């Protein structure tokens, strides 16, 4: 949901031909046999996405605004659902930290800058802006699953 806050890390090398169990078995047996030689056929890397902690600051910048426009309802619908359900969170001493963790995770994604962008993209003024084509295409792709127009975060 927030690609501007992720980083890709290269892990251990793996073979590029592990597309099936048979190929993986063949690769492993050839690798074991060739350990005395120089070639181990390890020529690519796996990668993992490192997602920052809920308390880490966001690194959102304005060049990501078209991405948010292209995924507008992917951002607004979960936020609207969370805002409506947040009053049901239990902040008693027993569940305080668990509920606080949920709120922190949401605030981690929906920083004031993101909320401002969402409000702008949902406003009628954005329909005359440069991102209108992106929003229109997004809504066309969603088809009948597109939320009703006129959605506003203040109505949550």
mmCIF file of N, CA, C and O in Angstrom, residues 72-118:
data_model
loop_
_atom_site.group_PDB
_atom_site.id
_atom_site.type_symbol
_atom_site.label_atom_id
_atom_site.label_comp_id
_atom_site.label_asym_id
_atom_site.label_seq_id
_atom_site.Cartn_x
_atom_site.Cartn_y
_atom_site.Cartn_z
ATOM 1 N N UNK A 72 -6.680 4.958 -6.305
ATOM 2 C CA UNK A 72 -7.399 5.822 -5.372
ATOM 3 C C UNK A 72 -8.287 5.059 -4.399
ATOM 4 O O UNK A 72 -8.206 5.255 -3.187
ATOM 5 N N UNK A 73 -9.120 4.176 -4.914
ATOM 6 C CA UNK A 73 -10.057 3.490 -4.020
ATOM 7 C C UNK A 73 -9.386 2.396 -3.195
ATOM 8 O O UNK A 73 -9.918 1.983 -2.172
ATOM 9 N N UNK A 74 -8.206 1.959 -3.622
ATOM 10 C CA UNK A 74 -7.434 1.032 -2.806
ATOM 11 C C UNK A 74 -6.940 1.741 -1.539
ATOM 12 O O UNK A 74 -6.715 1.108 -0.510
ATOM 13 N N UNK A 75 -6.788 3.039 -1.625
ATOM 14 C CA UNK A 75 -6.386 3.822 -0.454
ATOM 15 C C UNK A 75 -7.596 4.292 0.348
ATOM 16 O O UNK A 75 -7.575 4.250 1.577
ATOM 17 N N UNK A 76 -8.640 4.760 -0.325
ATOM 18 C CA UNK A 76 -9.746 5.389 0.404
ATOM 19 C C UNK A 76 -10.684 4.399 1.072
ATOM 20 O O UNK A 76 -11.131 4.644 2.192
ATOM 21 N N UNK A 77 -10.997 3.298 0.430
ATOM 22 C CA UNK A 77 -11.966 2.358 1.010
ATOM 23 C C UNK A 77 -11.444 1.731 2.306
ATOM 24 O O UNK A 77 -12.146 1.741 3.320
ATOM 25 N N UNK A 78 -10.209 1.187 2.342
ATOM 26 C CA UNK A 78 -9.734 0.651 3.627
ATOM 27 C C UNK A 78 -9.666 1.710 4.730
ATOM 28 O O UNK A 78 -9.965 1.422 5.887
ATOM 29 N N UNK A 79 -9.287 2.934 4.366
ATOM 30 C CA UNK A 79 -9.243 3.993 5.369
ATOM 31 C C UNK A 79 -10.642 4.301 5.892
ATOM 32 O O UNK A 79 -10.844 4.446 7.100
ATOM 33 N N UNK A 80 -11.608 4.396 5.002
ATOM 34 C CA UNK A 80 -12.989 4.660 5.429
ATOM 35 C C UNK A 80 -13.500 3.551 6.338
ATOM 36 O O UNK A 80 -14.147 3.823 7.359
ATOM 37 N N UNK A 81 -13.201 2.312 5.991
ATOM 38 C CA UNK A 81 -13.626 1.185 6.836
ATOM 39 C C UNK A 81 -12.960 1.270 8.188
ATOM 40 O O UNK A 81 -13.603 1.096 9.232
ATOM 41 N N UNK A 82 -11.658 1.557 8.212
ATOM 42 C CA UNK A 82 -10.961 1.664 9.493
ATOM 43 C C UNK A 82 -11.543 2.788 10.338
ATOM 44 O O UNK A 82 -11.774 2.615 11.537
ATOM 45 N N UNK A 83 -11.784 3.944 9.727
ATOM 46 C CA UNK A 83 -12.304 5.081 10.492
ATOM 47 C C UNK A 83 -13.666 4.770 11.107
ATOM 48 O O UNK A 83 -13.958 5.168 12.231
ATOM 49 N N UNK A 84 -14.493 4.053 10.367
ATOM 50 C CA UNK A 84 -15.815 3.699 10.898
ATOM 51 C C UNK A 84 -15.723 2.650 11.996
ATOM 52 O O UNK A 84 -16.535 2.636 12.912
ATOM 53 N N UNK A 85 -14.734 1.757 11.896
ATOM 54 C CA UNK A 85 -14.618 0.675 12.871
ATOM 55 C C UNK A 85 -13.694 1.021 14.046
ATOM 56 O O UNK A 85 -13.657 0.296 15.036
ATOM 57 N N UNK A 86 -12.942 2.100 13.944
ATOM 58 C CA UNK A 86 -11.958 2.443 14.972
ATOM 59 C C UNK A 86 -12.589 2.660 16.345
ATOM 60 O O UNK A 86 -11.974 2.370 17.366
ATOM 61 N N UNK A 87 -13.805 3.122 16.358
ATOM 62 C CA UNK A 87 -14.455 3.351 17.667
ATOM 63 C C UNK A 87 -14.707 2.037 18.411
ATOM 64 O O UNK A 87 -14.979 2.043 19.595
ATOM 65 N N UNK A 88 -14.610 0.904 17.699
ATOM 66 C CA UNK A 88 -14.805 -0.396 18.326
ATOM 67 C C UNK A 88 -13.523 -0.960 18.924
ATOM 68 O O UNK A 88 -13.550 -2.006 19.564
ATOM 69 N N UNK A 89 -12.397 -0.293 18.712
ATOM 70 C CA UNK A 89 -11.139 -0.770 19.280
ATOM 71 C C UNK A 89 -11.208 -0.706 20.803
ATOM 72 O O UNK A 89 -11.801 0.210 21.380
ATOM 73 N N UNK A 90 -10.582 -1.662 21.431
ATOM 74 C CA UNK A 90 -10.603 -1.755 22.891
ATOM 75 C C UNK A 90 -9.318 -1.134 23.442
ATOM 76 O O UNK A 90 -8.231 -1.669 23.247
ATOM 77 N N UNK A 91 -9.461 0.005 24.122
ATOM 78 C CA UNK A 91 -8.308 0.666 24.722
ATOM 79 C C UNK A 91 -8.246 0.448 26.229
ATOM 80 O O UNK A 91 -7.670 1.249 26.952
ATOM 81 N N UNK A 92 -8.840 -0.639 26.688
ATOM 82 C CA UNK A 92 -8.735 -0.992 28.104
ATOM 83 C C UNK A 92 -7.294 -1.418 28.371
ATOM 84 O O UNK A 92 -6.545 -1.726 27.440
ATOM 85 N N UNK A 93 -6.883 -1.433 29.639
ATOM 86 C CA UNK A 93 -5.491 -1.809 29.935
ATOM 87 C C UNK A 93 -5.091 -3.172 29.344
ATOM 88 O O UNK A 93 -3.951 -3.364 28.947
ATOM 89 N N UNK A 94 -6.044 -4.077 29.239
ATOM 90 C CA UNK A 94 -5.737 -5.418 28.743
ATOM 91 C C UNK A 94 -5.372 -5.403 27.257
ATOM 92 O O UNK A 94 -4.457 -6.094 26.822
ATOM 93 N N UNK A 95 -6.050 -4.612 26.436
ATOM 94 C CA UNK A 95 -5.840 -4.606 24.984
ATOM 95 C C UNK A 95 -5.306 -3.286 24.444
ATOM 96 O O UNK A 95 -5.298 -3.071 23.228
ATOM 97 N N UNK A 96 -4.847 -2.416 25.342
ATOM 98 C CA UNK A 96 -4.406 -1.097 24.917
ATOM 99 C C UNK A 96 -3.312 -1.164 23.861
ATOM 100 O O UNK A 96 -3.399 -0.529 22.811
ATOM 101 N N UNK A 97 -2.256 -1.934 24.113
ATOM 102 C CA UNK A 97 -1.114 -1.973 23.193
ATOM 103 C C UNK A 97 -1.487 -2.590 21.843
ATOM 104 O O UNK A 97 -0.994 -2.145 20.798
ATOM 105 N N UNK A 98 -2.365 -3.560 21.854
ATOM 106 C CA UNK A 98 -2.812 -4.177 20.604
ATOM 107 C C UNK A 98 -3.589 -3.162 19.758
ATOM 108 O O UNK A 98 -3.342 -3.005 18.560
ATOM 109 N N UNK A 99 -4.513 -2.446 20.392
ATOM 110 C CA UNK A 99 -5.298 -1.437 19.676
ATOM 111 C C UNK A 99 -4.419 -0.284 19.215
ATOM 112 O O UNK A 99 -4.569 0.214 18.093
ATOM 113 N N UNK A 100 -3.503 0.134 20.058
ATOM 114 C CA UNK A 100 -2.579 1.203 19.689
ATOM 115 C C UNK A 100 -1.719 0.791 18.492
ATOM 116 O O UNK A 100 -1.454 1.602 17.598
ATOM 117 N N UNK A 101 -1.337 -0.460 18.446
ATOM 118 C CA UNK A 101 -0.558 -0.976 17.323
ATOM 119 C C UNK A 101 -1.337 -0.847 16.011
ATOM 120 O O UNK A 101 -0.770 -0.463 14.983
ATOM 121 N N UNK A 102 -2.639 -1.149 16.046
ATOM 122 C CA UNK A 102 -3.469 -0.990 14.839
ATOM 123 C C UNK A 102 -3.497 0.467 14.388
ATOM 124 O O UNK A 102 -3.347 0.764 13.207
ATOM 125 N N UNK A 103 -3.690 1.353 15.328
ATOM 126 C CA UNK A 103 -3.765 2.786 14.996
ATOM 127 C C UNK A 103 -2.432 3.266 14.426
ATOM 128 O O UNK A 103 -2.395 3.996 13.435
ATOM 129 N N UNK A 104 -1.330 2.833 15.021
ATOM 130 C CA UNK A 104 -0.009 3.231 14.534
ATOM 131 C C UNK A 104 0.232 2.746 13.110
ATOM 132 O O UNK A 104 0.797 3.457 12.287
ATOM 133 N N UNK A 105 -0.207 1.519 12.819
ATOM 134 C CA UNK A 105 -0.021 0.985 11.466
ATOM 135 C C UNK A 105 -0.815 1.790 10.452
ATOM 136 O O UNK A 105 -0.342 2.049 9.338
ATOM 137 N N UNK A 106 -2.013 2.188 10.814
ATOM 138 C CA UNK A 106 -2.828 2.998 9.905
ATOM 139 C C UNK A 106 -2.213 4.379 9.735
ATOM 140 O O UNK A 106 -2.100 4.881 8.614
ATOM 141 N N UNK A 107 -1.791 5.005 10.826
ATOM 142 C CA UNK A 107 -1.161 6.321 10.734
ATOM 143 C C UNK A 107 0.165 6.255 9.988
ATOM 144 O O UNK A 107 0.607 7.233 9.412
ATOM 145 N N UNK A 108 0.814 5.110 10.016
ATOM 146 C CA UNK A 108 2.063 4.917 9.286
ATOM 147 C C UNK A 108 1.823 5.076 7.781
ATOM 148 O O UNK A 108 2.609 5.675 7.071
ATOM 149 N N UNK A 109 0.710 4.522 7.294
ATOM 150 C CA UNK A 109 0.378 4.601 5.873
ATOM 151 C C UNK A 109 -0.274 5.936 5.548
ATOM 152 O O UNK A 109 0.100 6.618 4.607
ATOM 153 N N UNK A 110 -1.261 6.309 6.349
ATOM 154 C CA UNK A 110 -2.062 7.503 6.067
ATOM 155 C C UNK A 110 -1.521 8.701 6.836
ATOM 156 O O UNK A 110 -2.112 9.179 7.795
ATOM 157 N N UNK A 111 -0.388 9.193 6.381
ATOM 158 C CA UNK A 111 0.214 10.375 6.976
ATOM 159 C C UNK A 111 -0.628 11.594 6.607
ATOM 160 O O UNK A 111 -1.459 11.530 5.694
ATOM 161 N N UNK A 112 -0.435 12.734 7.264
ATOM 162 C CA UNK A 112 -1.188 13.936 6.880
ATOM 163 C C UNK A 112 -1.019 14.293 5.399
ATOM 164 O O UNK A 112 -1.966 14.747 4.759
ATOM 165 N N UNK A 113 0.166 14.054 4.833
ATOM 166 C CA UNK A 113 0.387 14.343 3.417
ATOM 167 C C UNK A 113 -0.476 13.436 2.529
ATOM 168 O O UNK A 113 -1.066 13.902 1.551
ATOM 169 N N UNK A 114 -0.563 12.162 2.874
ATOM 170 C CA UNK A 114 -1.367 11.210 2.095
ATOM 171 C C UNK A 114 -2.844 11.576 2.198
ATOM 172 O O UNK A 114 -3.568 11.567 1.196
ATOM 173 N N UNK A 115 -3.305 11.890 3.397
ATOM 174 C CA UNK A 115 -4.710 12.263 3.590
ATOM 175 C C UNK A 115 -5.034 13.522 2.792
ATOM 176 O O UNK A 115 -6.096 13.625 2.174
ATOM 177 N N UNK A 116 -4.116 14.470 2.770
ATOM 178 C CA UNK A 116 -4.322 15.691 1.988
ATOM 179 C C UNK A 116 -4.432 15.356 0.497
ATOM 180 O O UNK A 116 -5.308 15.884 -0.197
ATOM 181 N N UNK A 117 -3.570 14.469 0.003
ATOM 182 C CA UNK A 117 -3.633 14.052 -1.405
ATOM 183 C C UNK A 117 -4.951 13.349 -1.681
ATOM 184 O O UNK A 117 -5.608 13.615 -2.694
ATOM 185 N N UNK A 118 -5.372 12.461 -0.786
ATOM 186 C CA UNK A 118 -6.640 11.745 -0.968
ATOM 187 C C UNK A 118 -7.813 12.715 -1.008
ATOM 188 O O UNK A 118 -8.692 12.598 -1.867
#
